[in-house]
Phi, psi and omega in degrees: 000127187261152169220148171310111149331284165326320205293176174265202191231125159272143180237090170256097182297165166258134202172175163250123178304162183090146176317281199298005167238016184291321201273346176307139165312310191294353184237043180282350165313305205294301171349304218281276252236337161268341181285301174323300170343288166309317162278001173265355190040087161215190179210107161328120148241185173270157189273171213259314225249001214211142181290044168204205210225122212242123170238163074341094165196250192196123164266111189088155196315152174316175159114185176293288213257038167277123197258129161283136171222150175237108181270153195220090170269124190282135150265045193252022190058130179327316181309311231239013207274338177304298172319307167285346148289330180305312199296327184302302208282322190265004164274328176241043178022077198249134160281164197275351159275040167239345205264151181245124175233155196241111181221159169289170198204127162256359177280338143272135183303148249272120213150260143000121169221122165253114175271171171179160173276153089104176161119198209260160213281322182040058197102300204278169178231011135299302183307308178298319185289305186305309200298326210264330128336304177182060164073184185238034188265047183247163162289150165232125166266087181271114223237117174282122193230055096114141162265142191293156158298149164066226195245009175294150195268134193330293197318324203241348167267326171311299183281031167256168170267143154349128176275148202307302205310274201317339178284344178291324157228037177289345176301295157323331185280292177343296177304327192281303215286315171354309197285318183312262204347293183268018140311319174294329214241335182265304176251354161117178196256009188270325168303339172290325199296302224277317196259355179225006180270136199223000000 
């Protein structure tokens, strides 16, 4: 698949808007996507075109593999993430192989990063709303927190905040998957793969 070299990259964390889901398993996507943010030295504002919240800037060493990236947290509740991305990629005219979407993932364990191209929803309904939007042929960075314990029900472990043990090393994970992105975005996905998929 050929894609314009030059176009830029949508980076989308994934995630639920509000105080009260920041801290939620479903919103290690937003987590992500304020650390890029941060290291590109910019701040979310809202978007002009679009239900979400936008930085602009430029990613990886100077040079041939320095990236335009535009990161995106949608502010439409996950189910609904589809729209507003759609409306980003046709405003800053990104092929749908540039978009990167960053989500929690339960089938793996907690941590755990996976990259990958295109393939199926597994579920999340951040995914299922973009596939359903405008195919599933974008990247994704799946990020593992692991299936609840006991009888607890998905719906409601995705909407816990992190468990303390676990918080001891979400700072690193983050920070890990951060590095997967642009790893992704500078050098590609088999170099990404080969170096953070575990």
């Amino acid at each position: 698949m050929t894609t314009d070299a030059g176009a830029p990259w949508l980076i989308v964390g994934l995630g639920n808007p509000g105080p009260e889901y920041a801290g939620n398993r479903h919103n290690v996507g937003f987590m992500v996507a304020d650390l890029l943010a941060e290291r590109i030295g910019g701040k979310f504002k809202r978007a002009q075109k679009a239900q979400a919240q936008v930085v602009e800037g430029r990613m990886g060493p100077v040079g041939p593999a320095n990236r335009r990236v535009v990161l995106a947290k949608p502010m439409s509740y996950m189910n609904l993430s589809g729209g507003p991305v759609t409306a980003l990629r046709d405003f800053y005219k990104v092929p749908t192989a540039h978009i990167v979407a960053i989500h929690d993932e339960l089938d793996i364990d907690y941590g755990v990063l996976r990259l990958k191209l295109g393939g199926g929803d597994n579920g999340h309904n951040g995914l299922k709303s973009m596939t359903k939007a405008m195919g599933p042929e974008y990247h994704r960075l799946r990020f593992g927190i692991g299936r609840p314990p006991g009888r607890m029900q998905v719906a409601d472990f995705v909407l816990k905040d992190f468990s303390s043990a676990e918080r001891k090393e979400l700072d690193y994970f983050v920070d890990r998957a951060a590095d997967a992105v642009e790893c992704l975005v500078t050098e590609g996905l088999e170099r990404a793969q080969s170096a953070y998929n575990s």
